[in-house]
Structure formats: structure tokens, C-alpha cells
Short mmCIF file of C-alpha atoms and ligand atoms in Angstrom, two decimals:
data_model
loop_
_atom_site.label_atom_id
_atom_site.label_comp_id
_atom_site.label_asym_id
_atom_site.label_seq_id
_atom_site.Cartn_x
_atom_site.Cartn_y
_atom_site.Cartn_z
CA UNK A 1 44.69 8.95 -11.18
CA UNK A 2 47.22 7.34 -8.69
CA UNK A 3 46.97 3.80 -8.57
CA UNK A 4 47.90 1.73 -5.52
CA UNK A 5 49.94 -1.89 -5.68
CA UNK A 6 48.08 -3.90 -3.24
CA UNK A 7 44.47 -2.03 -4.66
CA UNK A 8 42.85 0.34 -3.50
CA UNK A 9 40.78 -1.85 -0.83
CA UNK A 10 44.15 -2.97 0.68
CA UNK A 11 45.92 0.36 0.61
CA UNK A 12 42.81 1.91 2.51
CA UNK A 13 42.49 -0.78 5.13
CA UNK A 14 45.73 0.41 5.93
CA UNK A 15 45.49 3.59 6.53
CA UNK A 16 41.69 4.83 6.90
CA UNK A 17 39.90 4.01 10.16
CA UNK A 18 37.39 1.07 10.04
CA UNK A 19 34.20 2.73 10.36
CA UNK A 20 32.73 1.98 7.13
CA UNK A 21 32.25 -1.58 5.58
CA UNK A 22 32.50 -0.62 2.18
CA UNK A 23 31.33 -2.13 -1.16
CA UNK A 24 34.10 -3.37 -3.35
CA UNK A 25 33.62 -0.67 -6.06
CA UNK A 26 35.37 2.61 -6.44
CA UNK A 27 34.07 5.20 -8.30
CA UNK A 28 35.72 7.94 -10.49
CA UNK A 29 33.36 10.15 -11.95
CA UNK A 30 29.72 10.82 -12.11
CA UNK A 31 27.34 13.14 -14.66
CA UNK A 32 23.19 12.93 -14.10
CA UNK A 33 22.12 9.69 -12.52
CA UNK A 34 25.16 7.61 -13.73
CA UNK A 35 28.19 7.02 -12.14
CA UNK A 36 31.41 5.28 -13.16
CA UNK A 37 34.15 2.96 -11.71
CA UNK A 38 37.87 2.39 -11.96
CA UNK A 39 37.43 -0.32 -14.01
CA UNK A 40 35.15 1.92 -16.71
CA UNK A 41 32.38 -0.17 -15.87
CA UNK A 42 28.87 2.08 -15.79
CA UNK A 43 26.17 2.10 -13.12
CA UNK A 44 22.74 3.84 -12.12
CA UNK A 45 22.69 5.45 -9.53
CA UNK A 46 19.69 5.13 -7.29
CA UNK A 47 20.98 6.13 -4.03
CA UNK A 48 22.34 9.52 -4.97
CA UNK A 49 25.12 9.67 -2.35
CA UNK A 50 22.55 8.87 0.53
CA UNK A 51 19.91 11.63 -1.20
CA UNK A 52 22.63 14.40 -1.15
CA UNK A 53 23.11 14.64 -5.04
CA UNK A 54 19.35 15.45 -5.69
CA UNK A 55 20.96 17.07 -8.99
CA UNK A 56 22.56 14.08 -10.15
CA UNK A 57 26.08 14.50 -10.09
CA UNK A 58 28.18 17.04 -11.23
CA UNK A 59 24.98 19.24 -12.24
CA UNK A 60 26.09 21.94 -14.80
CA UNK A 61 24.90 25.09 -12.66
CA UNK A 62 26.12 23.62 -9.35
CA UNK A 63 29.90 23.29 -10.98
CA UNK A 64 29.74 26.43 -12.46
CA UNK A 65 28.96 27.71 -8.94
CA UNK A 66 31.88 26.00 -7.77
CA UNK A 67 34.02 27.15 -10.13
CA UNK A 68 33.13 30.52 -9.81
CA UNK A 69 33.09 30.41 -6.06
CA UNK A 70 36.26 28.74 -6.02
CA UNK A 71 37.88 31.57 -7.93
CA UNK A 72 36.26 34.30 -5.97
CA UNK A 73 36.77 33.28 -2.26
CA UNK A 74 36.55 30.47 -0.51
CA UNK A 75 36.86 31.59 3.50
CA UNK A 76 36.64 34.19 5.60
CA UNK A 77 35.15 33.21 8.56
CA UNK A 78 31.81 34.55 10.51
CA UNK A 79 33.75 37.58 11.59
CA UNK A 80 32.57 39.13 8.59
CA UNK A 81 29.45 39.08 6.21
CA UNK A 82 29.83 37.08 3.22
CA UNK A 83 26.98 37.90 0.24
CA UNK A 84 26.46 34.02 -0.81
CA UNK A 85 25.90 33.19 2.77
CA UNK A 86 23.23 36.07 3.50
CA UNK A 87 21.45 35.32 -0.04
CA UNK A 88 21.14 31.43 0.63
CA UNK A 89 19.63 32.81 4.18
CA UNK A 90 16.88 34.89 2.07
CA UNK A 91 15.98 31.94 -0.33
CA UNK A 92 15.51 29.17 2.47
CA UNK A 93 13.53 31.46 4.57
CA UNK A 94 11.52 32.87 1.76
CA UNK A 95 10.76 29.69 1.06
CA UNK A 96 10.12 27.92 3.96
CA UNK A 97 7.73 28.69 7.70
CA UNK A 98 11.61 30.26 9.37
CA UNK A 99 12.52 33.48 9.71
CA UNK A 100 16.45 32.85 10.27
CA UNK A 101 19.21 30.21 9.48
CA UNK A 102 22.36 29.23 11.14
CA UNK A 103 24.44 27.40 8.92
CA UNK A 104 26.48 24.11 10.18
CA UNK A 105 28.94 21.54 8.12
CA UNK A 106 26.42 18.27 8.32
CA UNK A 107 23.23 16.88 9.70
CA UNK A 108 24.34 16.30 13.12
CA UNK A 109 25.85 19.52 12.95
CA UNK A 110 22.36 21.12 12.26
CA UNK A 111 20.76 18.75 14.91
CA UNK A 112 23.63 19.79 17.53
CA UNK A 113 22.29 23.39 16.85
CA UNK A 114 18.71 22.43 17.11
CA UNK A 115 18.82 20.66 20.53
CA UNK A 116 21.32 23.75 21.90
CA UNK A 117 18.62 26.38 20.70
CA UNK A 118 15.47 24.13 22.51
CA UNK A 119 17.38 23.67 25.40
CA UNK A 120 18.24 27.66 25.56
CA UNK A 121 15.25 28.95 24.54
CA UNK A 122 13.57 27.04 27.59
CA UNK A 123 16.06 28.03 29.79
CA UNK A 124 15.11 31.62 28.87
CA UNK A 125 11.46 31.12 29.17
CA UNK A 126 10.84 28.24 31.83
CA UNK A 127 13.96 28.63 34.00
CA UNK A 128 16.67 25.85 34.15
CA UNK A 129 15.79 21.65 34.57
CA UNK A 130 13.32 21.72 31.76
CA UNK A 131 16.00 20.28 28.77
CA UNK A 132 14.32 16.78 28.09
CA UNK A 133 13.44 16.09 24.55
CA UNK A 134 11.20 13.14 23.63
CA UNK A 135 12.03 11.54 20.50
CA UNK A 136 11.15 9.04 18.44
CA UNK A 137 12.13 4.93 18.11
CA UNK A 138 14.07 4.28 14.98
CA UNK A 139 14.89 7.69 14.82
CA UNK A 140 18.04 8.82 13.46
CA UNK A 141 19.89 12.16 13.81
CA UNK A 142 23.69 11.62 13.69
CA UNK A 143 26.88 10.37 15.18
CA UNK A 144 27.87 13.58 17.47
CA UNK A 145 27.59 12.96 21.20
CA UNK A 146 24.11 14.61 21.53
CA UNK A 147 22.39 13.52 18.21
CA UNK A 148 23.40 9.87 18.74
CA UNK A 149 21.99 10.13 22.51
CA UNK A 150 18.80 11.47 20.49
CA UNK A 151 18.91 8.70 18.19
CA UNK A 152 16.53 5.69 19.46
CA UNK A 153 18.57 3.23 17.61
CA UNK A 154 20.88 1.68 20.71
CA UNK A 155 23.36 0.24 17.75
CA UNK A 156 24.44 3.54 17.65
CA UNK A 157 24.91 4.29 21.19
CA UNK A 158 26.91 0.88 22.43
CA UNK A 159 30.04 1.44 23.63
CA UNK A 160 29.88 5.07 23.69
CA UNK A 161 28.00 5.78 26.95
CA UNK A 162 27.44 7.71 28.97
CA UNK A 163 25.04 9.50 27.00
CA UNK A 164 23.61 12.93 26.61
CA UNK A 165 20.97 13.05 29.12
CA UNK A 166 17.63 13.80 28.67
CA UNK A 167 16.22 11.92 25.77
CA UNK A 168 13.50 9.74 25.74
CA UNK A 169 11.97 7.73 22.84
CA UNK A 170 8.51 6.72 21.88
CA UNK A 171 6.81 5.09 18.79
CA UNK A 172 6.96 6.97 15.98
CA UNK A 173 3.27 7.81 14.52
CA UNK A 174 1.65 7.70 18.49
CA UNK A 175 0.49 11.33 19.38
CA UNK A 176 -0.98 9.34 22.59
CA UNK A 177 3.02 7.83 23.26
CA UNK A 178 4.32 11.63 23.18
CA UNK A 179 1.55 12.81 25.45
CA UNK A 180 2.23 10.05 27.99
CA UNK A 181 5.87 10.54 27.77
CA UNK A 182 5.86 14.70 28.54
CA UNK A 183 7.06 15.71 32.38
CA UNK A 184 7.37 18.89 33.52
CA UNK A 185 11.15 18.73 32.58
CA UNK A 186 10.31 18.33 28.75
CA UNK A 187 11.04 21.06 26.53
CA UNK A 188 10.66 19.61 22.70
CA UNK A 189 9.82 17.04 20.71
CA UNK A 190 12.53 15.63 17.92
CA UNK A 191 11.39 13.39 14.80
CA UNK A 192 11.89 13.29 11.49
CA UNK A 193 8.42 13.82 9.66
CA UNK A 194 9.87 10.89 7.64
CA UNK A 195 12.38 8.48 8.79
CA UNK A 196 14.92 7.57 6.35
CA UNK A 197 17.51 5.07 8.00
CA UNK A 198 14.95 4.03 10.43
CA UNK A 199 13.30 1.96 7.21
CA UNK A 200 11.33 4.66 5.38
CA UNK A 201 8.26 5.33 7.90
CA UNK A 202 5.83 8.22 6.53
CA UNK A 203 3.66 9.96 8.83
CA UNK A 204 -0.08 8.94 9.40
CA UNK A 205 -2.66 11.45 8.33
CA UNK A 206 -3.10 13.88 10.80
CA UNK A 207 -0.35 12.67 12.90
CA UNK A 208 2.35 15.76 12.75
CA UNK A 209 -0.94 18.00 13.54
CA UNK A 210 -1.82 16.32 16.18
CA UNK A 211 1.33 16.25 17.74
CA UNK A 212 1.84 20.28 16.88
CA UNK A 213 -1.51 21.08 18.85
CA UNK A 214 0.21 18.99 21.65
CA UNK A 215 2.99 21.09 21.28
CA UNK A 216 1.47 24.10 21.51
CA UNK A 217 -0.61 23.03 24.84
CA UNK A 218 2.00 21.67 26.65
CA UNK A 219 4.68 24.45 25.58
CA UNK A 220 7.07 22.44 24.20
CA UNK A 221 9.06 23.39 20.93
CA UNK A 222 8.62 21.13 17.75
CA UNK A 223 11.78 20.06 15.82
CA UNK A 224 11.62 18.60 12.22
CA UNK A 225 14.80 16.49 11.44
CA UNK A 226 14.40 17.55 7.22
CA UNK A 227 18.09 16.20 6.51
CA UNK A 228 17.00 13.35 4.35
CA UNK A 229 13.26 14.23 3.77
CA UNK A 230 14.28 18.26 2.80
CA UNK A 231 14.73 19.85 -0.08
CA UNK A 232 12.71 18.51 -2.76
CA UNK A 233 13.22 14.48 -1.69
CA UNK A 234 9.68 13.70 -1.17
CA UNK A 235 7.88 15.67 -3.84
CA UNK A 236 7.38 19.35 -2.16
CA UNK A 237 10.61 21.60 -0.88
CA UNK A 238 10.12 20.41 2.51
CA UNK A 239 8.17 17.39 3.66
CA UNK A 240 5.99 19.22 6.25
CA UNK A 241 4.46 21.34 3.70
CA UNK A 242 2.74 18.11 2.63
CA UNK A 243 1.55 17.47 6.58
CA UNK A 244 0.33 21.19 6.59
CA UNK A 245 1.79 21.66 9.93
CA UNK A 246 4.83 23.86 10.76
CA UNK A 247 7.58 23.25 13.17
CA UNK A 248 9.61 25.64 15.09
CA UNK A 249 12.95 24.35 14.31
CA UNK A 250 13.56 22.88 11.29
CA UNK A 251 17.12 20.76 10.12
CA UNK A 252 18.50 20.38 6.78
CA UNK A 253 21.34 18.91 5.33
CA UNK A 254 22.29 16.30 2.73
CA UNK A 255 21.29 17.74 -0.48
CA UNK A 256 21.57 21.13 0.38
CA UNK A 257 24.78 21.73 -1.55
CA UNK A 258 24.71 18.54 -3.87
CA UNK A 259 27.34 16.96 -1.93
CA UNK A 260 29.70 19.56 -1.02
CA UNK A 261 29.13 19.73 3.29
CA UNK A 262 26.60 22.22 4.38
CA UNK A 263 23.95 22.03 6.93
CA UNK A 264 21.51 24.59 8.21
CA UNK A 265 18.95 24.84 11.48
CA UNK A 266 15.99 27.14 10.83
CA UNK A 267 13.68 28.50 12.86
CA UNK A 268 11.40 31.08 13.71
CA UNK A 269 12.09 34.50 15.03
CA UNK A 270 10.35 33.87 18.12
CA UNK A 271 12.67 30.84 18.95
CA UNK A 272 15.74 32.42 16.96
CA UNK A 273 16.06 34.78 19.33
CA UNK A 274 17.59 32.36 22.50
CA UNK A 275 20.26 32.39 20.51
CA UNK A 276 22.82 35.57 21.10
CA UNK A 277 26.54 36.44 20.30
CA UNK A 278 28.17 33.40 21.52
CA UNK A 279 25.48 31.17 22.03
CA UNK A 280 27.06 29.05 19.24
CA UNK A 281 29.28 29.20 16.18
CA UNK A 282 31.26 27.15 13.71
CA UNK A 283 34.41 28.03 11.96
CA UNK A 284 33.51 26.77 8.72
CA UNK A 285 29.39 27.37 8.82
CA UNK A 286 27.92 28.58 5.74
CA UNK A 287 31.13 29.82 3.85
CA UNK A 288 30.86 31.58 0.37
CA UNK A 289 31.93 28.26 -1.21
CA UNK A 290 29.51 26.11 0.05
CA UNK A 291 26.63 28.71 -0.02
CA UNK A 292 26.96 29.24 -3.60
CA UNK A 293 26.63 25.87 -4.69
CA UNK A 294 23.38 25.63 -2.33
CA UNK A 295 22.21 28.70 -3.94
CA UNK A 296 22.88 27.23 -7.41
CA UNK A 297 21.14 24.08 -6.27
CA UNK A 298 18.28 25.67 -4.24
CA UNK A 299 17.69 27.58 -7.18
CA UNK A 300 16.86 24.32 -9.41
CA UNK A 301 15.06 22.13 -6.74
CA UNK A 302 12.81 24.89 -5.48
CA UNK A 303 11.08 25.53 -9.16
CA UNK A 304 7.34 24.13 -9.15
CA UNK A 305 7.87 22.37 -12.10
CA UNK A 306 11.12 20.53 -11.22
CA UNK A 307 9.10 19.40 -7.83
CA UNK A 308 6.17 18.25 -9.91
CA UNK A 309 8.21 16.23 -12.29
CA UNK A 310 9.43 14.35 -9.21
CA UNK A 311 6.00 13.78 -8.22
CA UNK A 312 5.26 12.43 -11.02
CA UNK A 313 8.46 10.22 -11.67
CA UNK A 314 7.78 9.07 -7.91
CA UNK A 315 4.24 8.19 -9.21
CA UNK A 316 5.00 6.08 -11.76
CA UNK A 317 8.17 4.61 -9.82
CA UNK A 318 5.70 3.14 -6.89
CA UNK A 319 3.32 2.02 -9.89
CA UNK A 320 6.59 0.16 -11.61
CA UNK A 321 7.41 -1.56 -7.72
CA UNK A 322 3.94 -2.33 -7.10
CA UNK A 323 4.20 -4.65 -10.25
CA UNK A 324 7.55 -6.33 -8.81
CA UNK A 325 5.41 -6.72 -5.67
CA UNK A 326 2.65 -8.38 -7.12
CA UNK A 327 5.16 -11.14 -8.83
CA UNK A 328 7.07 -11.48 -5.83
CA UNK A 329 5.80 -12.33 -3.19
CA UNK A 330 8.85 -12.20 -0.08
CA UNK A 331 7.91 -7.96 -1.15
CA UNK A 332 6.11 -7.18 1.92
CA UNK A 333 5.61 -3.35 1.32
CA UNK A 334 6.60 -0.81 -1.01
CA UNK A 335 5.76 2.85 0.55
CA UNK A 336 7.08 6.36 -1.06
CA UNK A 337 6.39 9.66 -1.17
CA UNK A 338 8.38 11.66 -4.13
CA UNK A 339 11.82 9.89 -4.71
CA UNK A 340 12.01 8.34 -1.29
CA UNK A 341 11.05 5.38 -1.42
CA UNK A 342 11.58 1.98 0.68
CA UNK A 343 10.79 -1.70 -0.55
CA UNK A 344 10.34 -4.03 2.62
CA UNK A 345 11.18 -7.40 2.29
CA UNK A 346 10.36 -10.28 4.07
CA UNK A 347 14.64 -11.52 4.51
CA UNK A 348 17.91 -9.51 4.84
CA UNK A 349 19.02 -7.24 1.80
CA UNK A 350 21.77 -6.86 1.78
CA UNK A 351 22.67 -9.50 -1.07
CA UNK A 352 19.77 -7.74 -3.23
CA UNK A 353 21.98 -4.49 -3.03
CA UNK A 354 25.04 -6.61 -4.05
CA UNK A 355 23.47 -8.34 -7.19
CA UNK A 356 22.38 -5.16 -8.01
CA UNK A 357 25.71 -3.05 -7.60
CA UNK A 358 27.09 -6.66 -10.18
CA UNK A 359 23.93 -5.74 -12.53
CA UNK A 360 24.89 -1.82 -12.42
CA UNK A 361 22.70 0.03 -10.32
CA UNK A 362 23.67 1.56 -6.71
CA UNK A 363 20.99 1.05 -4.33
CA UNK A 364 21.25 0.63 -0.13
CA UNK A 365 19.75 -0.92 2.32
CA UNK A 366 18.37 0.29 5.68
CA UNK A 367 17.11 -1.19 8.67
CA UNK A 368 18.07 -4.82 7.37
CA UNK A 369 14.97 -5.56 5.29
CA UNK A 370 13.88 -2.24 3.47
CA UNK A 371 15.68 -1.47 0.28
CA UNK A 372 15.66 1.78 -0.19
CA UNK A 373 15.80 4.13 -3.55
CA UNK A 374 16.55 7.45 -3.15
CA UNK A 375 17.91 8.54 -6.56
CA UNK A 376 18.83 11.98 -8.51
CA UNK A 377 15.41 14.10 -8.05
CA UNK A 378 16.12 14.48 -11.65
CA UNK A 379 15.68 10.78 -12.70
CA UNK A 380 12.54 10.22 -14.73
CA UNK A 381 10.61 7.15 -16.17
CA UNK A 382 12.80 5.70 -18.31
CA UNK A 383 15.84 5.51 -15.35
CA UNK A 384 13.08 4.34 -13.19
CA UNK A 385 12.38 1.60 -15.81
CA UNK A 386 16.18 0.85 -16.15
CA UNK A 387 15.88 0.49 -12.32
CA UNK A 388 12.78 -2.14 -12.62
CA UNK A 389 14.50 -3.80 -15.19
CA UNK A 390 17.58 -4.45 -12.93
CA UNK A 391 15.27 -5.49 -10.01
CA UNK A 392 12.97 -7.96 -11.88
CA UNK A 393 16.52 -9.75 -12.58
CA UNK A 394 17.74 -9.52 -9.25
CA UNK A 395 14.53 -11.36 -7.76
CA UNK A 396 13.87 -13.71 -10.81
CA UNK A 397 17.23 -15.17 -9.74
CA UNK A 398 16.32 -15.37 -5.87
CA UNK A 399 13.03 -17.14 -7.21
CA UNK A 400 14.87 -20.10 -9.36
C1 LIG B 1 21.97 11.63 7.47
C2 LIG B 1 21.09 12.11 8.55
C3 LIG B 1 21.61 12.82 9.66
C4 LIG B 1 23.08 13.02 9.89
O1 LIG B 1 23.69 13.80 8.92
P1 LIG B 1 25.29 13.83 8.81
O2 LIG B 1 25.54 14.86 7.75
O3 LIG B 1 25.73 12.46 8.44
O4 LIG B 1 25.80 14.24 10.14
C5 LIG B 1 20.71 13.33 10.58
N1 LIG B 1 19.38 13.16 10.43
C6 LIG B 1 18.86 12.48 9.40
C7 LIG B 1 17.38 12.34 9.28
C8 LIG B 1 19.69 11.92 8.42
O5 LIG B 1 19.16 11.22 7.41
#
């Protein structure tokens, strides 16, 4: 490992672009739900590279994928048919309400697709004009022109207007907000069925229903955002199975290839269809690489027992937090579903997450107050009760 003179913080200062306030660790290697430093120093991981490594890292069958896929090929481009690609294309839609994929390189990526294939498939049904998409406040669905313009977070949008037009936001969890919001220019409606970096939000019973039977009588398309709530996260394969409601168009990213770059938009036939050769394409989309290690990763995640172990571990994790809430009392909520999980506090935390990341467990926080845990989907009780353990510390000390 090269080692820099002035550190490593220094050294990247210089020469990487300031878009990310880092925390002052580095990390070198990772196996399961640990992860270690330069320094040799060992942590827990509880954020799981923003719920990508659902695995844990360096999962045995997802670098053996690699490995093999590595020596194999690596690129080709969509000129040609590659087998890992048209396999991975098989599982997700065998598993899930879509009938086809189109593979991208990240969430926005996918999201990019998704808004494209609503605003084409309207044009082909309902003429041209009718591209608005409603979507939701506290929403968030990437950092490309059009996602951030989706995104009803404005910190995300200062500075970079003008935006994408044709995106309006309502409350999240307000069927009646949607309804009042739809003009005859509307063609879909955008939300995650559970927002992540909007503070962990979970849908109301009966809510994504609802707004699916709106859907359906007002002809617009439906559009799960499943990049952070996909794939095993909160307890089933795909959040909506959960809501039992199915969208048209469907997004997945982070964990889809345990942290090597893959995204995918989903739909159904149907809707699939608006898009034709040339409607859209990306060099790198679903290469034989990337698709392996989703396959080898798809493969684990999608087995009914590995899904009801994280039930179960998400169980007992919101029974070990509802403990910490009942001693501490600036713990305003703790809501989960799965592994996704969010701990609202009444004050900032961002110095919880850094007296945690001292104690040796990685953790974020989102939307200022809410803590949020998204660890390895293979973490089980007795990581959860390392992770308690750490926390009880963390607030006996803000208690003294
Ligand atoms: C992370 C995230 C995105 C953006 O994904 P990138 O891979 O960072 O582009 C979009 N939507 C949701 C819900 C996310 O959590």
C-alpha cells in the first residue's frame, strides 16, 4: 500500500474535487460486517457502503464471481449479447412484477432511464406536452440533471438551475396531495416506497394502493425508486411486495452488485415497449463483469430463508433500539422495516456518528436528526448487540 507524506487527507485535498466531506478514517479491507483501517484499528460496519454491500464485504461467492468474470471477459459492449447480462435479466424479472430490464451504471442512471421511458411512453400514447411527473418532498433520486430536478430536496438543486422541467413535489404519504397536484400535462408519479436519505419514511397502510388505483384512473405511470429499499434491504426482495401493489417502472441500484456499479430500470412489457433501437443506451450498462457479480449476489439475497433471517435480525434490532429509546429520552422515534432502519433524534447527529466511528462502528446520518443503520443483510443478533452496546455508550456519555 502506497503511503503519502503529508497523509492521506492532505494528499487528497489536493488533488480530488471537494464534493465529499469525509470522515477522517481510511479503510483498507473489509470481510462480513467488519471493516478495517490504515491504522489496523477494527470497526462494525452498520452502514454497509450506503446499503450497497448487503453481503458484507468481500462475500466469498461474489469474489469468486469476480474473479472468474474478470478472467473470462470483462467488455464488449451492447453491440453484442453477453450470457451474464441476459441471465441476470431472467432472475430479476422472474423474480419481480417486470417483464424486461435495461441495465445502467448507478441509481441516477436507472432513474435517468425511468423518467426517459415515462416521458416516451406518453408521448406514444397521449401525444406530446404531457411529461410532468409529480414527486414526492424529501425525495431523493440522484445527482444527474434530471434526477436532482426530481429530487424535492432544494439543497441539491442550488446553484445548479435551471432545472429539468416538469417536476412537482407533494408530501410523501398524501394520496389526496397527488390527486390535487395531477394536470392534464402529468404523465407519472416518482417516489420511493421508502425514503432513505429523506430520513427513513415508510409508507402508511394502504397508501402505495391508493395511489396505484389513482394511477390507473388518471392514466399516469407509477415509478418505484427501489435503489436503497431493493433487493432484500427491508425484509422481502423488493419493498413493494410488502405494500402488495405493483408499479410499472421499477429502479434498482446500490446493492445490486455488492458494490461493484450496476443499476437496472424494470418494467413491464406494456411500458417496455416505448422504448426502441435508440431510444437509449449506455456504453458500459450491464457488462459481463458486473452482471456476474449481481448474479452471484442475487442468487444469495433472493433465497427465502436468507430474507427471513433479516426479518428476524431486523426484529430483534428495533426490539434492542426500542430499549435505548426508553432510557433516553432526546430518542424521538425509532422506525424500520428489515435492516433499514432510522433512529430520530431530538438534536443534530452528526457527533453521535463520530463517537461512534472513535468507539468502532460505521453508522451515518441523514436528514440531520435520523441516524440511520443500514448494515450487511447478513448481520444477525449478536452484531446487532455489538451495535447496542456501542450506542448505549455513545448516549450514556451525552447524558453525564
Ligand atoms: C442512492 C440513491 C440514488 C442515487 O444512486 P447513485 O448510484 O448514487 O446515482 C437514487 N435513489 C435513491 C432512493 C437512492 O437511495
Amino acid at each position: 500500500m502506497k503511503t503519502f507524506s503529508g497523509g492521506i487527507e492532505q494528499e487528497c485535498a489536493r488533488h480530488i474535487f471537494g464534493t465529499y466531506s469525509r470522515f477522517p478514517v481510511a479503510f483498507v479491507r473489509g470481510e462480513g460486517c467488519t471493516l478495517w483501517d490504515d491504522a489496523g484499528k477494527e470497526y462494525l460496519d452498520f452502514l454497509a457502503g450506503i446499503a450497497v454491500c448487503g453481503l458484507g464485504h468481500c462475500h466469498p461467492e461474489v469474489t469468486r464471481a469476480i474473479e472468474e468474470g474478470a478472467r473470462q471477459l470483462i467488455h464488449v459492449s451492447n453491440l453484442f449479447y453477453t450470457y451474464p447480462q441476459v441471465e441476470l435479466a431472467a432472475e430479476l424479472t422472474r423474480l419481480s412484477f417486470a417483464d424486461k430490464v435495461f441495465f445502467s451504471n448507478s441509481g441516477a442512471e436507472a432513474n435517468e432511464a425511468a423518467i426517459k421511458l415515462a416521458r416516451k411512453y406518453s408521448n406514444d400514447h397521449f401525444g406530446s406536452g404531457r411529461f410532468h411527473i409529480i414527486s414526492m418532498k424529501d425525495s431523493f433520486h440522484g445527482r444527474t440533471m434530471a434526477t436532482l430536478s426530481a429530487t424535492g430536496q432544494t439543497k441539491v438543486q442550488k446553484g445548479f438551475e435551471p432545472l429539468v422541467e416538469g417536476f412537482s413535489f407533494v408530501d410523501f404519504n398524501s394520496v389526496e396531495a397527488v390527486e390535487a397536484a395531477v394536470t392534464d400535462k402529468t404523465c407519472a408519479v416518482l417516489l420511493e416506497p421508502v425514503q432513505g436519505e429523506g430520513g427513513l419514511h415508510f409508507p402508511a397502510p394502504g397508501y402505495l394502493k391508493d395511489l396505484k388505483a389513482l394511477c390507473r384512473q388518471k392514466k399516469l405511470l407509477l415509478i418505484f425508486d427501489e435503489v436503497q429499499s431493493g433487493l432484500g434491504r427491508t425484509g422481502t426482495l423488493f419493498a413493494y411486495e410488502q405494500e402488495g401493489v405493483s408499479p410499472d417502472i421499477m429502479t434498482l441500484a446500490k446493492a445490486l452488485a455488492n458494490g461493484l456499479p450496476m443499476g437496472a430500470m424494470l418494467a413491464t412489457d406494456e411500458v417496455a415497449q416505448a422504448f426502441t433501437p435508440g431510444s437509449h443506451a449506455t456504453t458500459f450498462g450491464g457488462g459481463p463483469l458486473v452482471a456476474s457479480a449481481a448474479l452471484a449476489t442475487l442468487k444469495v439475497i433472493s433465497e427465502p430463508d436468507f430474507l427471513e433471517k433479516i426479518r428476524d435480525t431486523g426484529t430483534y434490532l428495533l426490539a434492542r433500539f426500542a430499549e435505548l429509546k426508553e432510557r433516553f429520552s432526546f430518542i424521538k422515534e425509532v422506525r424500520g422495516r428489515g435492516l433499514m432502519v432510522g433512529m430520530e433524534l431530538d438534536m443534530p447527529g452528526a457527533q453521535f456518528v463520530t463517537r461512534c466511528l472513535e468507539k468502532g462502528a460505521v453508522i451515518n446520518c441523514t436528514h440531520d436528526t435520523v441516524l440511520r443503520f443500514v448494515p450487511p443483510l447478513i448481520a444477525g443478533r449478536a452484531e446487532v448487540n455489538r451495535m447496542a452496546g456501542i450506542l448505549e455508550d455513545v448516549f450514556e456519555e451525552e447524558s453525564l
